[in-house]
CSV table of C-alpha atoms and ligand atoms in Angstrom, one decimal:
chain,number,residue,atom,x,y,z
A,1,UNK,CA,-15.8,-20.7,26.8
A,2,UNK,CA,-14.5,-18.3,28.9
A,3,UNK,CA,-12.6,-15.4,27.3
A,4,UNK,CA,-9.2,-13.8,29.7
A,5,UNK,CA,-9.3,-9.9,29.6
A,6,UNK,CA,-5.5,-8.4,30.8
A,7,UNK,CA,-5.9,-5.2,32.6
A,8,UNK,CA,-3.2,-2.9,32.9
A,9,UNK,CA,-4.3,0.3,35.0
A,10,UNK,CA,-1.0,1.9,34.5
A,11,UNK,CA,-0.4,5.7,36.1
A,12,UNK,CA,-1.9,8.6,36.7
A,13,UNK,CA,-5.9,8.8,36.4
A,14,UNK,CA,-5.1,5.2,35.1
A,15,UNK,CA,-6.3,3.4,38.0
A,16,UNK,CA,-9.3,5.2,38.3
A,17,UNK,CA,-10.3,5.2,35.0
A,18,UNK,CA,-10.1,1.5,34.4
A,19,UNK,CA,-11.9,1.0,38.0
A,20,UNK,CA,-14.8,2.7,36.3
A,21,UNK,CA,-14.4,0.3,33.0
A,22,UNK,CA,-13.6,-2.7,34.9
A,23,UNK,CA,-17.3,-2.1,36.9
A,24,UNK,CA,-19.0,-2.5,33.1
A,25,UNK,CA,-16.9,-5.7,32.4
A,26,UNK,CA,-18.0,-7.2,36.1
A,27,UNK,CA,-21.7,-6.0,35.5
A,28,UNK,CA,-22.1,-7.5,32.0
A,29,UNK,CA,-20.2,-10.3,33.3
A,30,UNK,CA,-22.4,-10.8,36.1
A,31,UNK,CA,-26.0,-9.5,34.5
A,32,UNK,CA,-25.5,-10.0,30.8
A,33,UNK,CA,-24.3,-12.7,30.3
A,34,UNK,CA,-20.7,-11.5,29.6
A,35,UNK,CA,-18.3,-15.2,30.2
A,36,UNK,CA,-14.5,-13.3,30.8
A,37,UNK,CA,-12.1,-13.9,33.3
A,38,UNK,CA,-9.9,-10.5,34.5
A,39,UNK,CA,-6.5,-10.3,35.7
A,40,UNK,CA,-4.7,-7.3,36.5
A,41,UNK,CA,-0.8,-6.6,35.9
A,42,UNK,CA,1.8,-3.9,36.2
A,43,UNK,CA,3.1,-1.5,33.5
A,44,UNK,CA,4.9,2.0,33.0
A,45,UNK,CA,5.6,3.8,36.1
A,46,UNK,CA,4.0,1.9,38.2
A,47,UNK,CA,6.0,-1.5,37.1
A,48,UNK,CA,8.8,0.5,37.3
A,49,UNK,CA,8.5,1.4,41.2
A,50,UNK,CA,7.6,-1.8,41.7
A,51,UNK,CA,10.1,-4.3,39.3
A,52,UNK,CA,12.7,-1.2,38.4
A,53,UNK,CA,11.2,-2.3,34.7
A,54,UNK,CA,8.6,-0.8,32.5
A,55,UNK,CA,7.3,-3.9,31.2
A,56,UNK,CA,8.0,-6.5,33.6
A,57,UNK,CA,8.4,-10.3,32.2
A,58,UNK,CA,5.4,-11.6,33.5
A,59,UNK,CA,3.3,-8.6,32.3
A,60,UNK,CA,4.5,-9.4,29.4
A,61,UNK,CA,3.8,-13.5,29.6
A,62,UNK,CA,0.2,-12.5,30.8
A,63,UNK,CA,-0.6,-10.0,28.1
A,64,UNK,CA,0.5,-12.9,25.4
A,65,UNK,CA,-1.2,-15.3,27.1
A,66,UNK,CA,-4.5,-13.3,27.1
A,67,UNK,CA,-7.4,-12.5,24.8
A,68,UNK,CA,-7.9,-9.0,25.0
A,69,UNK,CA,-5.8,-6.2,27.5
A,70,UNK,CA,-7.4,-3.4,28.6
A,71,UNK,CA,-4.7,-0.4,29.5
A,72,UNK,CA,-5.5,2.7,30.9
A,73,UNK,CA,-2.5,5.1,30.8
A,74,UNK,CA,1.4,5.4,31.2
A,75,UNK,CA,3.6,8.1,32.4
A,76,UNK,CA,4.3,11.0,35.1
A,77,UNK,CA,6.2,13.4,36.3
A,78,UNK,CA,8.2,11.4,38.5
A,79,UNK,CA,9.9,9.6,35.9
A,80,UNK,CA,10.5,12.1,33.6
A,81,UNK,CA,14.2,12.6,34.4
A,82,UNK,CA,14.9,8.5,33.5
A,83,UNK,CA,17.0,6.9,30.7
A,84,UNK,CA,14.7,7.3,27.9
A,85,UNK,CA,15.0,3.8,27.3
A,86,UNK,CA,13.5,2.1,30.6
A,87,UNK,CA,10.4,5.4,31.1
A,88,UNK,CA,7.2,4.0,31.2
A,89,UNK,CA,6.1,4.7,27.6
A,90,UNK,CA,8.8,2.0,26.9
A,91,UNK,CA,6.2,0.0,28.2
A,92,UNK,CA,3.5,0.5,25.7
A,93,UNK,CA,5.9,0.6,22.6
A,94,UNK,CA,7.3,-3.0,23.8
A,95,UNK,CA,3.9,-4.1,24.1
A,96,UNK,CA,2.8,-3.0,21.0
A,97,UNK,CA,5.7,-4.8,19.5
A,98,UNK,CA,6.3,-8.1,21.1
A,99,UNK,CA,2.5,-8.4,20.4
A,100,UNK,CA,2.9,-7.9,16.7
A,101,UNK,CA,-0.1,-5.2,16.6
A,102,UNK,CA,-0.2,-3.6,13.8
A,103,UNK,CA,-3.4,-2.4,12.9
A,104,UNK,CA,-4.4,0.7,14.7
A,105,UNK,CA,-8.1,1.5,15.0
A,106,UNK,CA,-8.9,5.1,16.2
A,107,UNK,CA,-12.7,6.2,16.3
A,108,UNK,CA,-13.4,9.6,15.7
A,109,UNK,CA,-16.7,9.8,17.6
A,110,UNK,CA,-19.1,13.3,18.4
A,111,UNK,CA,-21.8,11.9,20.8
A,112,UNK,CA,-24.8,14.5,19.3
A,113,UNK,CA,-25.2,16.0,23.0
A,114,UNK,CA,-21.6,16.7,23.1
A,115,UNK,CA,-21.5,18.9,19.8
A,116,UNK,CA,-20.8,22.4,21.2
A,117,UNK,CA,-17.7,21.2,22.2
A,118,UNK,CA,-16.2,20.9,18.6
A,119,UNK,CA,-14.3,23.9,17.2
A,120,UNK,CA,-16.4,23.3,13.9
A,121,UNK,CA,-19.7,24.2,13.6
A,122,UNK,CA,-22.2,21.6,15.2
A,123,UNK,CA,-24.4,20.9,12.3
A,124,UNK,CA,-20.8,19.6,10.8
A,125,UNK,CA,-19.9,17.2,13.5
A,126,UNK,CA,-23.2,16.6,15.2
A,127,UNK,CA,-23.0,12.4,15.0
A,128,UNK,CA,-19.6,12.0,13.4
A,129,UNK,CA,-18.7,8.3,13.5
A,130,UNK,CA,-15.5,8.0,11.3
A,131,UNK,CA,-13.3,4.8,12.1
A,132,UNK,CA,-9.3,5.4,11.0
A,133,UNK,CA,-7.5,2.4,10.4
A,134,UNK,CA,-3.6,2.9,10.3
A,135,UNK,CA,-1.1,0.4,9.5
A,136,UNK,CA,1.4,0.7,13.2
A,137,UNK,CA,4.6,-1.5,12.4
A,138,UNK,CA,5.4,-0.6,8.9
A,139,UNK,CA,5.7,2.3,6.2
A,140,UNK,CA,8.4,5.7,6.4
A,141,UNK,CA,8.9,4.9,10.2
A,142,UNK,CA,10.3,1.5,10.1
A,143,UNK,CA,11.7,1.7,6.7
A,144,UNK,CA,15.5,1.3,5.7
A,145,UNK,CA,17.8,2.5,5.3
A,146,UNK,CA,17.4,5.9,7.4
A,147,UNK,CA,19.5,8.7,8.8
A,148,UNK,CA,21.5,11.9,8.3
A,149,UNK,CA,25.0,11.6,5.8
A,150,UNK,CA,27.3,14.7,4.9
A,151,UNK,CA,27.9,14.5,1.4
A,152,UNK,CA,30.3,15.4,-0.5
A,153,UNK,CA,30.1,19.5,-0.4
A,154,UNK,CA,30.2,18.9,3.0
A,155,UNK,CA,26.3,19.4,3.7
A,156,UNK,CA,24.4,17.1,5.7
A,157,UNK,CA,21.2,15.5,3.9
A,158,UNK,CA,18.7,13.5,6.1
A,159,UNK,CA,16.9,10.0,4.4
A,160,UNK,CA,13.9,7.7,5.4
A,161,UNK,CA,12.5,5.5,3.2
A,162,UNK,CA,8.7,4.6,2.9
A,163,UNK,CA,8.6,1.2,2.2
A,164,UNK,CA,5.4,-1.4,2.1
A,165,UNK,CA,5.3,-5.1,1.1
A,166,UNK,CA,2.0,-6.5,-0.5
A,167,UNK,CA,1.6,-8.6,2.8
A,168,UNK,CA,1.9,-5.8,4.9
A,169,UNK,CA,-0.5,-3.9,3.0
A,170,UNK,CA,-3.1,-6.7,2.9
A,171,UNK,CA,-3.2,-7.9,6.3
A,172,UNK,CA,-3.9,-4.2,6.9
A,173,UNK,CA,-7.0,-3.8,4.3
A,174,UNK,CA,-8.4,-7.3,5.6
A,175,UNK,CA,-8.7,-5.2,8.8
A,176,UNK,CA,-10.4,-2.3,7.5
A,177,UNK,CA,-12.7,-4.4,5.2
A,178,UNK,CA,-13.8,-6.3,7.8
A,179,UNK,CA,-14.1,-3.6,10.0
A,180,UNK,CA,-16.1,-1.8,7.8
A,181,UNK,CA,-18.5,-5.3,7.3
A,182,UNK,CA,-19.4,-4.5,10.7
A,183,UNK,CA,-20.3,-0.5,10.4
A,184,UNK,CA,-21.7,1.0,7.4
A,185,UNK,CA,-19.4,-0.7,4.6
A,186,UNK,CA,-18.3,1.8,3.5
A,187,UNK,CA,-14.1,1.8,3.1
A,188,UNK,CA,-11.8,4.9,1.9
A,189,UNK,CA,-8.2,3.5,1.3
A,190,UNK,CA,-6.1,6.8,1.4
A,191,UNK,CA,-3.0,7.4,-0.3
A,192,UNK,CA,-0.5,9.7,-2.6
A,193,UNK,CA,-0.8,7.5,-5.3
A,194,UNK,CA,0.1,9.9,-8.0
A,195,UNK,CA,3.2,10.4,-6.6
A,196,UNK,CA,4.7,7.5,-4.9
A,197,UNK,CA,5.2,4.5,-6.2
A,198,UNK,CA,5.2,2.5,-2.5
A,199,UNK,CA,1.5,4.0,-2.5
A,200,UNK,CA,0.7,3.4,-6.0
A,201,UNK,CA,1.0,-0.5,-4.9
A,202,UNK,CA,-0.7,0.4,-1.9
A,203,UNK,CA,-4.0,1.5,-4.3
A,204,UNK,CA,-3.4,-2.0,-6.2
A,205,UNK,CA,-3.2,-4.3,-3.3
A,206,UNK,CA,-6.3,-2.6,-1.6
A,207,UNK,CA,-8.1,-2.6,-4.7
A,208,UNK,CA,-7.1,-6.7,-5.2
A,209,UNK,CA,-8.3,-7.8,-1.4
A,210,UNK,CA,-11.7,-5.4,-1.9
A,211,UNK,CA,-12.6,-7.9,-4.2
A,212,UNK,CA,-13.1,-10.5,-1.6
A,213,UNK,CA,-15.3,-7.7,0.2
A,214,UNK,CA,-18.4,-7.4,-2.5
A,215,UNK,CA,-20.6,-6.0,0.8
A,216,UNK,CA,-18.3,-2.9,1.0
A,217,UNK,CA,-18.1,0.1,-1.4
A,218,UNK,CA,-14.3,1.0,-1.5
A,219,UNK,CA,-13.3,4.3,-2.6
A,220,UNK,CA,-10.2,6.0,-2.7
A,221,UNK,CA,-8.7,9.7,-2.0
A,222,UNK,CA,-5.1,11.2,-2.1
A,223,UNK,CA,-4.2,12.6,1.5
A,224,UNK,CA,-4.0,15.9,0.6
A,225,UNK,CA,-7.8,16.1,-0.4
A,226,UNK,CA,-8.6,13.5,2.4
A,227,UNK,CA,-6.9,15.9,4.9
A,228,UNK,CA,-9.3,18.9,3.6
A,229,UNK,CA,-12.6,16.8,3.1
A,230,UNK,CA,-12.3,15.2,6.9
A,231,UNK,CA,-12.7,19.6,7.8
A,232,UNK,CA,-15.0,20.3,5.4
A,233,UNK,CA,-17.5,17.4,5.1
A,234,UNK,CA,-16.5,14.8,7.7
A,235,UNK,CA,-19.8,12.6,8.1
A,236,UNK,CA,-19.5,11.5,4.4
A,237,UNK,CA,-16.8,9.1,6.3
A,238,UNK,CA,-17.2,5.4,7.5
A,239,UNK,CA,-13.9,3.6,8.0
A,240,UNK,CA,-11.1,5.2,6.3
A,241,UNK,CA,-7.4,3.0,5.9
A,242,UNK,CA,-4.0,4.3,5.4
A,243,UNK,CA,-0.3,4.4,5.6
A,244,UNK,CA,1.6,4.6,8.8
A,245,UNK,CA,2.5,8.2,8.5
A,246,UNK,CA,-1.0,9.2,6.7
A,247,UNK,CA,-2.8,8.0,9.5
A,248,UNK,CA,-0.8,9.3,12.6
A,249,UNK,CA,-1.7,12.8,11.0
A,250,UNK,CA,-5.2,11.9,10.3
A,251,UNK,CA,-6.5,10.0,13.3
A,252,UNK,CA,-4.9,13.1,15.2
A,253,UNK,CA,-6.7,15.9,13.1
A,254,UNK,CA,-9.8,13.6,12.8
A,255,UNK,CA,-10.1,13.3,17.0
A,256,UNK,CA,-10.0,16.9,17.3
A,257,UNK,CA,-12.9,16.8,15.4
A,258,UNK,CA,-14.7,15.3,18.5
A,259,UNK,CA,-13.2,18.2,20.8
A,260,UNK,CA,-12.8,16.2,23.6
A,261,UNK,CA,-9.6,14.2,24.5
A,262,UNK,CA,-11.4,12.5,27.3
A,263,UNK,CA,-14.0,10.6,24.9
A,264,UNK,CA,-12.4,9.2,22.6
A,265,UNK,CA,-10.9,5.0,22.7
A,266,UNK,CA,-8.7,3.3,20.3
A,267,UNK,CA,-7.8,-0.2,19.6
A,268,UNK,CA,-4.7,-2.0,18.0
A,269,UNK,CA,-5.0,-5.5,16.9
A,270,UNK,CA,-2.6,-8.0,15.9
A,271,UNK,CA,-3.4,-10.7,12.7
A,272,UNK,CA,-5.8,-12.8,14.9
A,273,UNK,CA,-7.9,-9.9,16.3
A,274,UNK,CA,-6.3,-10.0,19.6
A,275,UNK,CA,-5.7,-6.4,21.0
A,276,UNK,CA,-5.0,-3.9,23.1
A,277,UNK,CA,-7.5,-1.2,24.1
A,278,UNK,CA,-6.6,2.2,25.6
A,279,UNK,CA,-7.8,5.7,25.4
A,280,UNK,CA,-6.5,8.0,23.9
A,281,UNK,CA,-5.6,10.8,26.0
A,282,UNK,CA,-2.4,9.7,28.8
A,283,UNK,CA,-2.0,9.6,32.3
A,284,UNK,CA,-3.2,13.2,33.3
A,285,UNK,CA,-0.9,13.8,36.0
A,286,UNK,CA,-2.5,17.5,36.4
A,287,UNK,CA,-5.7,15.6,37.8
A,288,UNK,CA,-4.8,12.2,39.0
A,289,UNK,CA,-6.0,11.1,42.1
A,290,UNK,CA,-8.8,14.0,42.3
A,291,UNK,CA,-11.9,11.7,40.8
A,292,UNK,CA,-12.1,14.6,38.3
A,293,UNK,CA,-11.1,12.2,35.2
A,294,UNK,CA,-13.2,11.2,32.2
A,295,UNK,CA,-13.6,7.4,32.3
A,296,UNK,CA,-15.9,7.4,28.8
A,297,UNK,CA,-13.0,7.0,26.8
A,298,UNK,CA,-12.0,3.8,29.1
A,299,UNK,CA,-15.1,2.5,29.1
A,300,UNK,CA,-15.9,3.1,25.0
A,301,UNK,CA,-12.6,1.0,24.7
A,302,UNK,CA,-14.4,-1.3,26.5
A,303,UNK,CA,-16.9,-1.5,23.8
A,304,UNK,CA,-14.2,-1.7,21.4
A,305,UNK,CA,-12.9,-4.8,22.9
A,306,UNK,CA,-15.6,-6.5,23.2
A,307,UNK,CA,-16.9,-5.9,19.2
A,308,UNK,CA,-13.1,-6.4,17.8
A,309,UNK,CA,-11.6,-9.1,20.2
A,310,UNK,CA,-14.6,-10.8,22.1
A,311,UNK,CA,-17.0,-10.7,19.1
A,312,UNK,CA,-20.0,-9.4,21.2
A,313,UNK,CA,-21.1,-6.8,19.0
A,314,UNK,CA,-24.6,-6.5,20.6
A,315,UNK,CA,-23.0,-6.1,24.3
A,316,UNK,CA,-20.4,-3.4,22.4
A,317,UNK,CA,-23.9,-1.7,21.2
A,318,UNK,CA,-25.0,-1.8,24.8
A,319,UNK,CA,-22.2,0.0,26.4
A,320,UNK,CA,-21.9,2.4,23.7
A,321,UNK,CA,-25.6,3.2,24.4
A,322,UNK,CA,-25.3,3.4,27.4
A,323,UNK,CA,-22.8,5.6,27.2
A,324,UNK,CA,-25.1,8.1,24.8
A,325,UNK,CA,-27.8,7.8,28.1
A,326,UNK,CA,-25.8,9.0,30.9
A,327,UNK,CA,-24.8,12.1,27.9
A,328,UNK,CA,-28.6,12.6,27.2
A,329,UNK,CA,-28.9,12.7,30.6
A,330,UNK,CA,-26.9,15.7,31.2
A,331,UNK,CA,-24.1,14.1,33.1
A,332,UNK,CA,-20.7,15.4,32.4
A,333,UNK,CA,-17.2,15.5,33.5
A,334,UNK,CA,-14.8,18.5,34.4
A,335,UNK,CA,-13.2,18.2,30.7
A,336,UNK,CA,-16.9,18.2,28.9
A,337,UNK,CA,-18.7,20.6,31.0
A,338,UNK,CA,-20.1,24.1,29.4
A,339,UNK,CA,-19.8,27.0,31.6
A,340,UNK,CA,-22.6,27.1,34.4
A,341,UNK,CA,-22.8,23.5,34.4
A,342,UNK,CA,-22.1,21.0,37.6
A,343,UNK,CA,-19.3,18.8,36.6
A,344,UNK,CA,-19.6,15.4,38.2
A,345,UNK,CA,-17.0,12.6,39.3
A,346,UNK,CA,-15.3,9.9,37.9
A,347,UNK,CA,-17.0,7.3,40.0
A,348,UNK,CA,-20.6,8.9,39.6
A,349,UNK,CA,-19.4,8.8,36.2
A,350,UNK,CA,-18.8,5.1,36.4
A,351,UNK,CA,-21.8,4.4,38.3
A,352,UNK,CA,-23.9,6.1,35.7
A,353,UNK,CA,-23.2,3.9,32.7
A,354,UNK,CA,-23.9,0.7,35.0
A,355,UNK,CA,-26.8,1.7,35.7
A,356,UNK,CA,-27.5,2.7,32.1
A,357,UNK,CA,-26.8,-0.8,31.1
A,358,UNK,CA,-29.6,-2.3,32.2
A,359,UNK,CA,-31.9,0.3,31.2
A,360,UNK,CA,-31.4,-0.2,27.8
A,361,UNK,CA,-33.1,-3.3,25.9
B,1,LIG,P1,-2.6,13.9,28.6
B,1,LIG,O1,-3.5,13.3,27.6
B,1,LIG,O2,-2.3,13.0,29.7
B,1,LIG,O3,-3.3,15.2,29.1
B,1,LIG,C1,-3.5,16.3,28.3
B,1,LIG,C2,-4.6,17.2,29.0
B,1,LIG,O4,-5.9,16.5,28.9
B,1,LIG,C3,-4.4,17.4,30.5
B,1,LIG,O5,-4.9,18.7,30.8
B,1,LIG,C4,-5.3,16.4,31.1
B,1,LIG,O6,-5.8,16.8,32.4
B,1,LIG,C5,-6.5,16.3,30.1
B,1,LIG,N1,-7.0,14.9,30.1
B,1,LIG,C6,-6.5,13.8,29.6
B,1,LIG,N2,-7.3,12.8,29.8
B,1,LIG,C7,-8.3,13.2,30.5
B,1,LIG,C8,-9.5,12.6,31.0
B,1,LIG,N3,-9.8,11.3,30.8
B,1,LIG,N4,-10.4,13.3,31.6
B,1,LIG,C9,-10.2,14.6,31.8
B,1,LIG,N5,-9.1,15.3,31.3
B,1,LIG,C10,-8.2,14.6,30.7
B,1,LIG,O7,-1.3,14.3,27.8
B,1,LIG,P2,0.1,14.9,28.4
B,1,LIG,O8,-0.2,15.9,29.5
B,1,LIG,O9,0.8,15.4,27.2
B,1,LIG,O10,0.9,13.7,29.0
B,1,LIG,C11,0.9,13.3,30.3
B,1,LIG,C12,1.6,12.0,30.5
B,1,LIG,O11,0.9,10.9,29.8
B,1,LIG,C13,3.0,12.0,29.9
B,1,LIG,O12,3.9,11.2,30.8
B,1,LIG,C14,2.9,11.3,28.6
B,1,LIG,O13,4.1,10.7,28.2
B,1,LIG,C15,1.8,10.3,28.9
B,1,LIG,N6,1.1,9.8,27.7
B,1,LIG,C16,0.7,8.5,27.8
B,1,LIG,C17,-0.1,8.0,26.7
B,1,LIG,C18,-0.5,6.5,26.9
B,1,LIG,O14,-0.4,5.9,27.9
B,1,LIG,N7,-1.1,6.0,25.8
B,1,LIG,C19,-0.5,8.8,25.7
B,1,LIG,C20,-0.1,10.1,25.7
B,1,LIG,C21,0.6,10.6,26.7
């Protein structure tokens, strides 16, 4: 049966970015075998010139009604000076919430030919493949109650609270588990366990669902010291699976691993596996419209979608390789050329991976 694929090209190098990831989708679709139906809808800036509305109703109907959405980016200068609560990053948050997806997965991936452009050393980095998994609607950011009080010496004091049921932790570990079935299962559930109690459960429960995943060695590591081995020894790394907080300072130090903001993809999934793929980097207003983008990270999303959501892990392996051809090849974009080196464009960029695709086996 035929699977629906929402795409969402957003602003910016949005459009051309996803042009470049939609050519993969229509040449699998068309030469592999690939059986998906694409429809395209507004969002962020874009749906606001249009609609006056970030996240239009019907984008929102179509996204819902869809397997899989494929976004590119949101946001620009021209609607910086809006309400806060109607700019087009409003867009994405409401997505991510009315589509209750809460598990964030954020590849931290170093292409071997791409290692010089790490600040650590290459042997370090050279084919890092780490895969953080970080619980998105729950944990110190949601948790009540919250705010700043004046007590009663007149000083103000400021209060979150960091709070985790066992279903919330869970459904997240079923994620990572399962994500890790399909790597190297290997799993690091990360945590401050020796000092908070809310993480202390956090161990428990992980512990409790790993053993419904015998395949997968689980391990676990404080943050502090998983903050200073993802420096120091990264590739020891599979999947690693954490709090809320934990992992928004993680997946951000573990990208910059990689170097390059314009490789990297990330996925976030609601309890069924439906999700929402985007890069990571936004809408690069500095370039857009000069075919100067990187569409890798677009079109690695790509392959993201169609291991997590579609289940077509051997077509995900395809476009990933296919990815690590047109890198061997020497082809690179403004953002992940070395000095002395030609940079090429978006669309030869694009045009590269297709006809990647059906060089590889
Ligand atoms: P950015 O990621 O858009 O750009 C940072 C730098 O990286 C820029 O120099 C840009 O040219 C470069 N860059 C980013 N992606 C690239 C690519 N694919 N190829 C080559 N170079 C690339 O971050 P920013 O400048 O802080 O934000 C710009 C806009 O994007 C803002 O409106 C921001 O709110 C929005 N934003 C959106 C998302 C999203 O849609 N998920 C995420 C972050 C920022």
């Amino acid at each position: 049966m035929s699977k629906s694929i929402l795409i969402l090209p957003g602003d910016g190098i949005g459009p051309e970015i996803v042009k470049e990831a939609v050519k993969v989708l229509e040449h699998l679709r068309e030469h592999h075998g690939l059986a998906v139906e694409l429809s395209e809808a507004l969002v962020g800036g874009a749906a606001i010139d249009a609609t006056g509305r970030p996240l239009p109703e019907d984008t929102l109907a179509q996204a819902k009604a869809a397997d899989a959405i494929l976004l590119g980016a949101v946001g620009g200068y021209k609607w910086e000076s809006l309400d806060i609560a109607i700019r087009p990053e409003k867009g994405l948050l409401g997505l991510r919430a009315e589509l209750g997806l809460f598990a964030n997965l954020r590849p931290a991936l170093l292409f071997e030919e791409l290692a010089n452009a790490s600040t650590l050393k290459p042997e370090v980095v050279a084919g890092l493949d780490i895969l953080i998994v970080r619980e998105l609607t729950g944990g110190i950011y949601f948790g009540q109650p919250r705010g700043v009080r004046t007590l009663e010496n007149n000083e103000r004091q400021g209060y979150n609270t960091l709070v985790y049921s066992e279903s919330e932790i869970r459904r997240i570990a079923h994620v990572a588990f399962q994500a890790a079935q399909k790597r190297n299962k290997r799993l690091c559930s990360v945590d401050k366990a020796n000092v908070l109690e809310c993480t202390e459960l956090w161990r428990e429960v992980v512990t409790q669902v790993g053993t419904e995943y015998p395949d997968v060695e689980l391990s676990h590591l404080y943050v502090d010291n998983a903050a200073m081995q993802l420096v120091r020894a990264p590739k020891q790394f599979d999947v690693m699976v954490t709090t809320n907080m934990f992992g928004d300072i993680l997946s951000d130090l573990a990208s910059m691993l990689s170097g390059s903001i314009g490789m990297l993809p990330s996925a976030s999934l609601d309890v069924n596996n439906k999700g929402m793929y985007e890069p990571i980097h936004g809408s690069a207003p500095d370039i857009a419209g000069q075919n100067k983008a990187n569409p890798l990270a677009t079109i690695l999303s790509v392959a993201m979608l169609l291991r997590y959501s579609l289940g077509e892990a051997a077509l995900a392996d395809k476009v990933e390789a296919a990815v690590k051809q047109v890198l061997q090849q020497g082809l690179r974009t403004a953002d992940i050329c070395a000095e002395g080196e030609t940079p090429v464009s978006t669309v030869v960029m694009g045009d590269a991976v297709v006809k990647a695709l059906d060089a590889i086996a």
